[in-house]
PDB file of C-alpha atoms in Angstrom:
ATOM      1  CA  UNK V   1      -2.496   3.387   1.974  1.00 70.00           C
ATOM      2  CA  UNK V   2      -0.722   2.990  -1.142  1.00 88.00           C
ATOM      3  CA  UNK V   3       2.891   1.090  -1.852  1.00 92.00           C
ATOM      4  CA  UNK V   4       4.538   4.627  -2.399  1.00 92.00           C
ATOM      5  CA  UNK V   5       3.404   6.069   1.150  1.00 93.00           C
ATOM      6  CA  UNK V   6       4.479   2.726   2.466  1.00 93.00           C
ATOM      7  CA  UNK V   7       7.973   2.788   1.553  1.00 94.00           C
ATOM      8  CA  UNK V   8       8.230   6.744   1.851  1.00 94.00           C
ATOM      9  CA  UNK V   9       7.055   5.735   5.861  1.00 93.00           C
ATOM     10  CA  UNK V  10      10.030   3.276   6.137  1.00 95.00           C
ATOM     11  CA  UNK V  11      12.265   5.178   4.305  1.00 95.00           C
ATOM     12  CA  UNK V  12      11.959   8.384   6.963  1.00 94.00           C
ATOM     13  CA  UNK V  13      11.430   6.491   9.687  1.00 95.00           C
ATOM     14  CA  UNK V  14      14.621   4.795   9.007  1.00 96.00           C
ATOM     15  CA  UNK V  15      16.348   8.157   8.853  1.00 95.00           C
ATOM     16  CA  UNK V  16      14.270   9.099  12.195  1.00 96.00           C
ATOM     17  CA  UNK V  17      15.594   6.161  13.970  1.00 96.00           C
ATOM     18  CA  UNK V  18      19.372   7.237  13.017  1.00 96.00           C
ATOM     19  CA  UNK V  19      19.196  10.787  13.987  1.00 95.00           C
ATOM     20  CA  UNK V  20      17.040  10.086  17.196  1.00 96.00           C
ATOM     21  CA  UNK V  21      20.181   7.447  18.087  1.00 96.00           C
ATOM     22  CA  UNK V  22      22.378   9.937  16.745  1.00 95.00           C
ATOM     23  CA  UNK V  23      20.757  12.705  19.030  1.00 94.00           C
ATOM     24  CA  UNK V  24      20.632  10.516  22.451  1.00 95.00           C
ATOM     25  CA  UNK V  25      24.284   9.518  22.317  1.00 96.00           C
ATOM     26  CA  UNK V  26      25.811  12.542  21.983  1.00 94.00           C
ATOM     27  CA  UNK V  27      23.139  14.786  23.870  1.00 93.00           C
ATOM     28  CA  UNK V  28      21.835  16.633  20.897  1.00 93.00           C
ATOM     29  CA  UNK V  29      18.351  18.015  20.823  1.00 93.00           C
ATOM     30  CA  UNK V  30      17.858  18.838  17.416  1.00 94.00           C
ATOM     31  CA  UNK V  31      18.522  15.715  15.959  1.00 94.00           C
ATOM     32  CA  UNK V  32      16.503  13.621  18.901  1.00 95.00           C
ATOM     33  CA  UNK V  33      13.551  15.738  18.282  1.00 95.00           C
ATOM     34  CA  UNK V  34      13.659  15.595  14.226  1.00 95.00           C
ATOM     35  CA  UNK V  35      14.256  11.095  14.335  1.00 95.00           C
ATOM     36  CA  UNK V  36      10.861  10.883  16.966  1.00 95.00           C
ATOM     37  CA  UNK V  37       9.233  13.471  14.544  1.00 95.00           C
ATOM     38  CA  UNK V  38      10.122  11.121  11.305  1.00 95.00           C
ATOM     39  CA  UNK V  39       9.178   8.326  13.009  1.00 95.00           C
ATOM     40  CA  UNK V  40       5.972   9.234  13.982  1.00 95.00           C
ATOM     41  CA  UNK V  41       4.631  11.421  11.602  1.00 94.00           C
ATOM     42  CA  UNK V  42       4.301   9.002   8.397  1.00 91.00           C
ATOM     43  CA  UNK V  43       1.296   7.278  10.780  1.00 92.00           C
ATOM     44  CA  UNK V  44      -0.687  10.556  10.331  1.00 93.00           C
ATOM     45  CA  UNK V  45      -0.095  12.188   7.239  1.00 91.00           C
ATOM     46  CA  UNK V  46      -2.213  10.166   4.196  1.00 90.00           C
ATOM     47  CA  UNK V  47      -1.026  12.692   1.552  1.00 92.00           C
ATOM     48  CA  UNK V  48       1.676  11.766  -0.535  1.00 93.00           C
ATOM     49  CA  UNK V  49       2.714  15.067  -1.331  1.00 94.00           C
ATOM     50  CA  UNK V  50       2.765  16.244   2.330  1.00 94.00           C
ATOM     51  CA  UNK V  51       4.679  12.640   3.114  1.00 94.00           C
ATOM     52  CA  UNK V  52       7.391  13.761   1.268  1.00 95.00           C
ATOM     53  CA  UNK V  53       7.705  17.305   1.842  1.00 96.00           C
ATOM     54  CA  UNK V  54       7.350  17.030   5.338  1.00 94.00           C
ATOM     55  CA  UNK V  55       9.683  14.505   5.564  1.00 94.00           C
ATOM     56  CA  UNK V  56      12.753  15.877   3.323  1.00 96.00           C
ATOM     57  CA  UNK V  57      12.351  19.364   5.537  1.00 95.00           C
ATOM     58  CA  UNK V  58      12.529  17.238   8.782  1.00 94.00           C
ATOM     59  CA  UNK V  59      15.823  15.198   7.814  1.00 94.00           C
ATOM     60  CA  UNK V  60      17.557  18.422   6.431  1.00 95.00           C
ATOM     61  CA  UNK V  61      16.593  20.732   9.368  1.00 94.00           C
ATOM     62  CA  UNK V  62      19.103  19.294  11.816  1.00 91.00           C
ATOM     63  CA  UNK V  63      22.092  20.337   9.448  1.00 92.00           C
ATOM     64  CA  UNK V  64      20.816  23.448   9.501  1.00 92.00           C
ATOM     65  CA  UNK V  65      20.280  24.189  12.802  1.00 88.00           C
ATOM     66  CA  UNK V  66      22.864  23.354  15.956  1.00 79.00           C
ATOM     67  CA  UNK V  67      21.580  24.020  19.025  1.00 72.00           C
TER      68      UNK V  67
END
């Protein structure tokens, strides 16, 4: 694991833990489902590339769609 996958895991996991806290108070699945996503997934993804693409569609996706 290099430095840049490192802080690219805290920094969407940091946005994962605001929208999932987000998504529980005000009864929102969208956002619940997209902070536990960015939380987890940075534990299973070792390409940098895919770090960061994956996580930049996962914190937009809840502005875009409200359900």
């Amino acid at each position: 694991m290099t430095t840049t996958q490192l802080l690219l895991g805290v920094l969407f996991s940091s946005i994962g833990l605001g929208y999932f806290l987000y998504g529980k108070k005000q009864k929102v699945t969208v956002p619940l489902v997209c902070g536990l996503v960015l939380m987890i997934f940075p534990y299973f993804v070792e390409n940098t590339t895919m770090l960061t693409l994956i996580g930049i569609i996962l914190s937009i996706l809840p502005y875009f769609v409200k359900l």
